[in-house]
mmCIF file of C-alpha atoms in Angstrom:
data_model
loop_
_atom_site.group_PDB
_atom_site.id
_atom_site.type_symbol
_atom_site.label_atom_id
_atom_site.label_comp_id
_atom_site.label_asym_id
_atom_site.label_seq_id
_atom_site.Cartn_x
_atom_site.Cartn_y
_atom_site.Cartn_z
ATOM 1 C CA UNK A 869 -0.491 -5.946 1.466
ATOM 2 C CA UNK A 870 2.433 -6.970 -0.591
ATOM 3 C CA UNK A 871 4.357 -9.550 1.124
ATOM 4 C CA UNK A 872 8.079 -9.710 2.140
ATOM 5 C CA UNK A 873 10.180 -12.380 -0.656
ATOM 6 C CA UNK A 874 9.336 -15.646 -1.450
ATOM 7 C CA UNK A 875 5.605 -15.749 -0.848
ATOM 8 C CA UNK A 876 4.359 -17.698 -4.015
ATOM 9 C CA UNK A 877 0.705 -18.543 -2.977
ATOM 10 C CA UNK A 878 -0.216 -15.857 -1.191
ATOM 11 C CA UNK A 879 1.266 -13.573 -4.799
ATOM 12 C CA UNK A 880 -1.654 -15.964 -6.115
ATOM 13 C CA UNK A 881 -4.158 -14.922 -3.578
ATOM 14 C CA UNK A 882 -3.242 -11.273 -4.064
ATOM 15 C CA UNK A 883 -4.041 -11.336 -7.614
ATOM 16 C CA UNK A 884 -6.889 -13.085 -7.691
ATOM 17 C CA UNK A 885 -8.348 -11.108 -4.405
ATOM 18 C CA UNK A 886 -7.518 -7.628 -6.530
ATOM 19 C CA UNK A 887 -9.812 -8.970 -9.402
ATOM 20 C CA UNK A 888 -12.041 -9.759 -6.705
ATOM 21 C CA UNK A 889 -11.994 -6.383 -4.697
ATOM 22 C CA UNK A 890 -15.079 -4.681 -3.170
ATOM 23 C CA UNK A 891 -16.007 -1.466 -5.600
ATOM 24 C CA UNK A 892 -15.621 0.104 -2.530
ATOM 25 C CA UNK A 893 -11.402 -0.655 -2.641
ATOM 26 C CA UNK A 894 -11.058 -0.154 -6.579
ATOM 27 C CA UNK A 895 -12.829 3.292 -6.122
ATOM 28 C CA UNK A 896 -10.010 4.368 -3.384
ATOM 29 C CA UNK A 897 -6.914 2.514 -5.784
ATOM 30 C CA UNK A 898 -8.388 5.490 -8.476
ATOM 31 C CA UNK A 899 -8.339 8.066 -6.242
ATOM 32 C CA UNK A 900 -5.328 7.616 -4.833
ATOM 33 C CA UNK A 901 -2.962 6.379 -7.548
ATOM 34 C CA UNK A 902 -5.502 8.514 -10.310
ATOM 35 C CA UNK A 903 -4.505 11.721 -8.230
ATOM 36 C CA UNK A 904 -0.274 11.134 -8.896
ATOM 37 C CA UNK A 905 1.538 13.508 -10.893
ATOM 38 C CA UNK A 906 5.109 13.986 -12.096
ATOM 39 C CA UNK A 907 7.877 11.382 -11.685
ATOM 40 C CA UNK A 908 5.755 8.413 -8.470
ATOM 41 C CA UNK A 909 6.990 6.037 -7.027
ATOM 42 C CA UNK A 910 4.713 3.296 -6.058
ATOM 43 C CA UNK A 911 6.317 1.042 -3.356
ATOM 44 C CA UNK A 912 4.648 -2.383 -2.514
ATOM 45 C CA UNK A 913 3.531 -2.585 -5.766
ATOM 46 C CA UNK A 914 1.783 -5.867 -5.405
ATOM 47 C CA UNK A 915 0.641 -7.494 -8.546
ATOM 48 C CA UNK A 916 -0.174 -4.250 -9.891
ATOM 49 C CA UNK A 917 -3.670 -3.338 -8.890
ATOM 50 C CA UNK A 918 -2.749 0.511 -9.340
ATOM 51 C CA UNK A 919 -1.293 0.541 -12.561
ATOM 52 C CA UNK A 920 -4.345 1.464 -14.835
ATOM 53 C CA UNK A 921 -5.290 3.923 -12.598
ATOM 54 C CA UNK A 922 -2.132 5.962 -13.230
ATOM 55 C CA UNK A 923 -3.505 9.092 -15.979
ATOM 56 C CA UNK A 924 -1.554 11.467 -18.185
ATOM 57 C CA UNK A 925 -0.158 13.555 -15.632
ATOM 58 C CA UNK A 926 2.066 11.044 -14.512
ATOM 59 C CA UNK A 927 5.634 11.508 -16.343
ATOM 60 C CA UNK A 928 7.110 8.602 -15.717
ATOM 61 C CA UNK A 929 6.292 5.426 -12.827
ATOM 62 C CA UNK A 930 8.634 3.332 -10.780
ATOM 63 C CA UNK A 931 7.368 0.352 -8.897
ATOM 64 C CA UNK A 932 9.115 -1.663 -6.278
ATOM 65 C CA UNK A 933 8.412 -4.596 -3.851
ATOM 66 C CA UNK A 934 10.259 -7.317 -2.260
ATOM 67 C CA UNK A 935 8.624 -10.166 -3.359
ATOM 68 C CA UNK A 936 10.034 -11.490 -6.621
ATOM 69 C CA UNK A 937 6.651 -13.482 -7.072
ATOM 70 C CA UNK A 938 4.494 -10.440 -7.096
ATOM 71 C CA UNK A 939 6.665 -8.610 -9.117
ATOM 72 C CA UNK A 940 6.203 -11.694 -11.620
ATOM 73 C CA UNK A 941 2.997 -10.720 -11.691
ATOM 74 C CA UNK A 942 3.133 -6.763 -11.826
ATOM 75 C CA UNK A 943 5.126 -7.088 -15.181
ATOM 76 C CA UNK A 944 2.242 -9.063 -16.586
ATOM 77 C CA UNK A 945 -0.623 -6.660 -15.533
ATOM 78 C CA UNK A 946 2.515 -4.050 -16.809
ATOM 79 C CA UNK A 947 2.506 -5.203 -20.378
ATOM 80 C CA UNK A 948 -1.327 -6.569 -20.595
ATOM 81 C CA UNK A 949 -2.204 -2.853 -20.232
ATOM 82 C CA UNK A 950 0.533 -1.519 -22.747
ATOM 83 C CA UNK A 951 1.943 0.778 -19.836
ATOM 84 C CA UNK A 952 5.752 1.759 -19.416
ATOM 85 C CA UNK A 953 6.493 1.099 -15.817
ATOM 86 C CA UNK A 954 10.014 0.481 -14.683
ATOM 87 C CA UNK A 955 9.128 -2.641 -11.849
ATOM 88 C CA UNK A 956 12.466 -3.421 -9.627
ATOM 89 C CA UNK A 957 13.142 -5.143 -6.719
ATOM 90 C CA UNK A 958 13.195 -2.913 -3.400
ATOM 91 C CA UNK A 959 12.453 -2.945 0.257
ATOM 92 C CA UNK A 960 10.506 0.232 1.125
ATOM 93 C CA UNK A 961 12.848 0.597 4.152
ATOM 94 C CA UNK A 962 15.491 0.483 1.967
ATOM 95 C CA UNK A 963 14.879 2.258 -1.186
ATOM 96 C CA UNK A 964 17.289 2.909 -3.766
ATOM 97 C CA UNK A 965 16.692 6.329 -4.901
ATOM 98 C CA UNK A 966 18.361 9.815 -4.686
ATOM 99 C CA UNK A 967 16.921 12.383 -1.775
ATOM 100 C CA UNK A 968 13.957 14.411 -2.979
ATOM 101 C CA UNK A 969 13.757 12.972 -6.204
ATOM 102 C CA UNK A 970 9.915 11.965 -6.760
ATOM 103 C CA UNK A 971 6.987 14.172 -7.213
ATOM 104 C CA UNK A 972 4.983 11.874 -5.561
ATOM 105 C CA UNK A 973 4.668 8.463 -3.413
ATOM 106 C CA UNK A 974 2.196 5.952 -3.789
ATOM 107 C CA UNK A 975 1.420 3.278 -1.261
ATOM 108 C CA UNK A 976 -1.854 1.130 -1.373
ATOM 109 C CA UNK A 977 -2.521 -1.961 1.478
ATOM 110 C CA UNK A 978 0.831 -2.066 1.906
ATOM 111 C CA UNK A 979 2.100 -0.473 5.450
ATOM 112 C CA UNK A 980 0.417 -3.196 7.167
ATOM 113 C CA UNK A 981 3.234 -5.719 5.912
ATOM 114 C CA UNK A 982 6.268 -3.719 5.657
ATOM 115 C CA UNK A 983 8.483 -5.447 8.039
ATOM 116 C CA UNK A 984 9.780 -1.667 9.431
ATOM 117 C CA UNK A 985 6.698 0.349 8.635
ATOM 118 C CA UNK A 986 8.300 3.682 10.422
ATOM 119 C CA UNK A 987 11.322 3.182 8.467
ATOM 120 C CA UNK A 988 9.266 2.545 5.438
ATOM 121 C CA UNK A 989 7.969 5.923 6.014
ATOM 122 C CA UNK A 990 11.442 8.071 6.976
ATOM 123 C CA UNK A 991 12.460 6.500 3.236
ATOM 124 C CA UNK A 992 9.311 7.662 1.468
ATOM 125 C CA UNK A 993 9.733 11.468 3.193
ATOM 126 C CA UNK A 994 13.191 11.109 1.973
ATOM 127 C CA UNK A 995 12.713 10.281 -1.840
ATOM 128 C CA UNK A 996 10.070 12.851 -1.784
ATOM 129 C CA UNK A 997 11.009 16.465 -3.181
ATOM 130 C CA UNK A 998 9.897 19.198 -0.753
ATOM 131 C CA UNK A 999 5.965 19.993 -1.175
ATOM 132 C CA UNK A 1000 5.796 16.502 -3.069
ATOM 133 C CA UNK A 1001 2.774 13.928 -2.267
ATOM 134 C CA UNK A 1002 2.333 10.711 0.017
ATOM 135 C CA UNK A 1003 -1.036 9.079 -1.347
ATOM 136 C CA UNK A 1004 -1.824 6.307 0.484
ATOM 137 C CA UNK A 1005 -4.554 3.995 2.111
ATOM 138 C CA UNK A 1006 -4.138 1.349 3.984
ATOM 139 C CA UNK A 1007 -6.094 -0.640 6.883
ATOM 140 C CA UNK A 1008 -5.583 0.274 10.364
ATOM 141 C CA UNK A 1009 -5.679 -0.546 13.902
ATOM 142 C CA UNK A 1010 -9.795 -0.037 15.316
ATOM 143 C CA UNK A 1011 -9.818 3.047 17.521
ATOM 144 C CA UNK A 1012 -12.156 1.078 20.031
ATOM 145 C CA UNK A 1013 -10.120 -0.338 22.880
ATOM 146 C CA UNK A 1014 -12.011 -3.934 22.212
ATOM 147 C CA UNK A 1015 -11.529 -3.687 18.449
ATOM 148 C CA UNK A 1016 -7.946 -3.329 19.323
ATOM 149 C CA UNK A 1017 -7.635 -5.977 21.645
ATOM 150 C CA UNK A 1018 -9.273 -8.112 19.238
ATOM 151 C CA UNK A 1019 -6.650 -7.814 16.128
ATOM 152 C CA UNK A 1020 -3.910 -7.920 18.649
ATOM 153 C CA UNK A 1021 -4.900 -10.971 19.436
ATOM 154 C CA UNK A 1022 -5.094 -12.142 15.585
ATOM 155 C CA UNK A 1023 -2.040 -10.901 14.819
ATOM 156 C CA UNK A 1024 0.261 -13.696 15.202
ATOM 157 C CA UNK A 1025 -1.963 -16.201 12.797
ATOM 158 C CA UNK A 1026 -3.018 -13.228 10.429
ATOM 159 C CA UNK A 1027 0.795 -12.236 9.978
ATOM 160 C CA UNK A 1028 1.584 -16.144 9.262
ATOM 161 C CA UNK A 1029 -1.315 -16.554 6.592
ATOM 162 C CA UNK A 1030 -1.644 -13.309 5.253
ATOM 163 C CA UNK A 1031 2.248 -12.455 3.584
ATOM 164 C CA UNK A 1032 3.391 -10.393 7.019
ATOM 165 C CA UNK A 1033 0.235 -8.821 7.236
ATOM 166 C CA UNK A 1034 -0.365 -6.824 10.979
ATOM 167 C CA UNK A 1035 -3.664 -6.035 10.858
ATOM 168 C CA UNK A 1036 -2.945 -3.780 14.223
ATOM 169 C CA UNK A 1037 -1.149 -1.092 13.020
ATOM 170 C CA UNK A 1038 -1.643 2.853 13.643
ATOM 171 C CA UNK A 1039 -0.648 3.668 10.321
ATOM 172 C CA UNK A 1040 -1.827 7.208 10.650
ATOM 173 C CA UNK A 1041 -0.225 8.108 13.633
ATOM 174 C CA UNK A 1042 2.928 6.502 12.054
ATOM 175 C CA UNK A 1043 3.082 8.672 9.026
ATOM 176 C CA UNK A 1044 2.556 11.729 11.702
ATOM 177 C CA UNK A 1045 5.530 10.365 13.379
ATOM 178 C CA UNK A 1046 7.883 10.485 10.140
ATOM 179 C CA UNK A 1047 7.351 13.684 10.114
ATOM 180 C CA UNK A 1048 4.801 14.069 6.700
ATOM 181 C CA UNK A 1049 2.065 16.479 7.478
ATOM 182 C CA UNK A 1050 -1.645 14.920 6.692
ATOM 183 C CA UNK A 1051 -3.485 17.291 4.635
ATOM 184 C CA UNK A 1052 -6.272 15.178 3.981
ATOM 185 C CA UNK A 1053 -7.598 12.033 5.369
ATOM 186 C CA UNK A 1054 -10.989 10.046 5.635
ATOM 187 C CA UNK A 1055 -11.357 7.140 7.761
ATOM 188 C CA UNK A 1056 -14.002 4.161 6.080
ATOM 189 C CA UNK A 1057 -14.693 0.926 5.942
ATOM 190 C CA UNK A 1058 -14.607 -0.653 2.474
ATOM 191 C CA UNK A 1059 -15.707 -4.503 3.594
ATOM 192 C CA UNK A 1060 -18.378 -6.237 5.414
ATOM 193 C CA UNK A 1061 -18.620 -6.505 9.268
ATOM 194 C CA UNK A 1062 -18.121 -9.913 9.515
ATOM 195 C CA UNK A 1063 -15.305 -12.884 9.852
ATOM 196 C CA UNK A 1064 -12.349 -12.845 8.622
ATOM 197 C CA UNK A 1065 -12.880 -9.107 6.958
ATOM 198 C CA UNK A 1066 -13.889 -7.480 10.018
ATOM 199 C CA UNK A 1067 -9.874 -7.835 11.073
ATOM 200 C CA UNK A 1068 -9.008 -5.556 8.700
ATOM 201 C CA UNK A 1069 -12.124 -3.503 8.330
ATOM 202 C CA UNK A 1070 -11.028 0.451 9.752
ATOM 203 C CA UNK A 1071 -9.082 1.840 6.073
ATOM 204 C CA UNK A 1072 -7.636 5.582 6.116
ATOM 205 C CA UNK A 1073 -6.593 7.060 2.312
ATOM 206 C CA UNK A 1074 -5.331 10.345 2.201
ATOM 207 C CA UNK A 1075 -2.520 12.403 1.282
ATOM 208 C CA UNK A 1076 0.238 13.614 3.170
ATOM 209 C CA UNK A 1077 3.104 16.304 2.092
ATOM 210 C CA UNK A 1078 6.700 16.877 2.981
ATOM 211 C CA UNK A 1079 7.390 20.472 4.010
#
């Protein structure tokens, strides 16, 4: 859920909410940034909730986001866990990296406030190398037509509190569209049925490939 620049208090929230998360959410940060190899990229890096999850078969990290006050904070979980991660600046619809040249992508709560999430994606097929890995999870829209209704209804006052957060979003259905090919995918739900959670409740994580 990293936000677009300049969003200094939510940053705060966003750090303290990752020391905060459900077991639930830290189990699916391991398994999705613990399962990167080779040269990743992790886009919407947050304040760095992924970073010690990262093992030995990772060669070398890149993170990126938008928000200068997050990245504040990344470099600090960076160097409080004595790990070598290059942090810059980026949009993930605009990233500034050479054609197929990352093993594999890593995006965690993030798609929901990209402000061009099908862009966002078309740029992480792009950086990928051919067979290389999308890991992701992120919350989605409710497949029920009333849960639906429901978060398109929040949307306008969750996207102004929550850093550009749409809580609507088909995210899987979008990374189908950017041409990626799902080869694994579970659908949960990592937080309590009730208000304000309950907006963001349906979570996919998975990996997808680029042929």
């Amino acid at each position: 859920m990293a936000g677009q620049p300049g969003h200094k208090w939510f940053a705060a929230f966003w750090e303290w909410q990752n020391r905060h998360e459900p077991a639930a959410v830290r189990r699916w940060r391991q398994e999705t940034a613990g399962g990167a190899r080779g040269r990743v990229l992790e886009i919407g890096c947050g304040a760095g909730a992924n970073f010690g999850h990262y093992d030995d078969a990772v060669t070398e990290i890149i993170a990126t986001d938008p928000d200068p006050y997050m990245l504040e904070r990344a470099k600090k979980r960076a160097t409080a866990l004595s790990r070598h991660i290059d942090i810059r600046t980026a949009s993930a619809q605009e990233l500034p990296f050479e054609d197929g040249s990352f093993d594999t992508v890593v995006s965690t709560v993030n798609m929901c406030s990209v402000q061009d999430a099908p862009a966002a994606l078309g740029e992480v097929r792009r950086v990928l190398r051919p067979g290389g890995e999308y890991r992701f999870f992120d919350h989605v829209r409710y497949e029920s037509a009333v849960g639906a209704l429901f978060q398109d209804l929040v949307t306008p006052l969750w996207v102004w509190a929550g850093g550009g957060c749409h809580p609507n979003r088909d995210v899987g259905q979008m990374i189908r569209d950017s041409g990626l090919e799902i080869v694994q995918m579970e659908r949960l739900h990592g937080v309590p049925p009730i208000p304000p959670f309950i907006v963001v409740r349906p979570v996919i994580k998975g990996v997808a490939v680029r042929r």
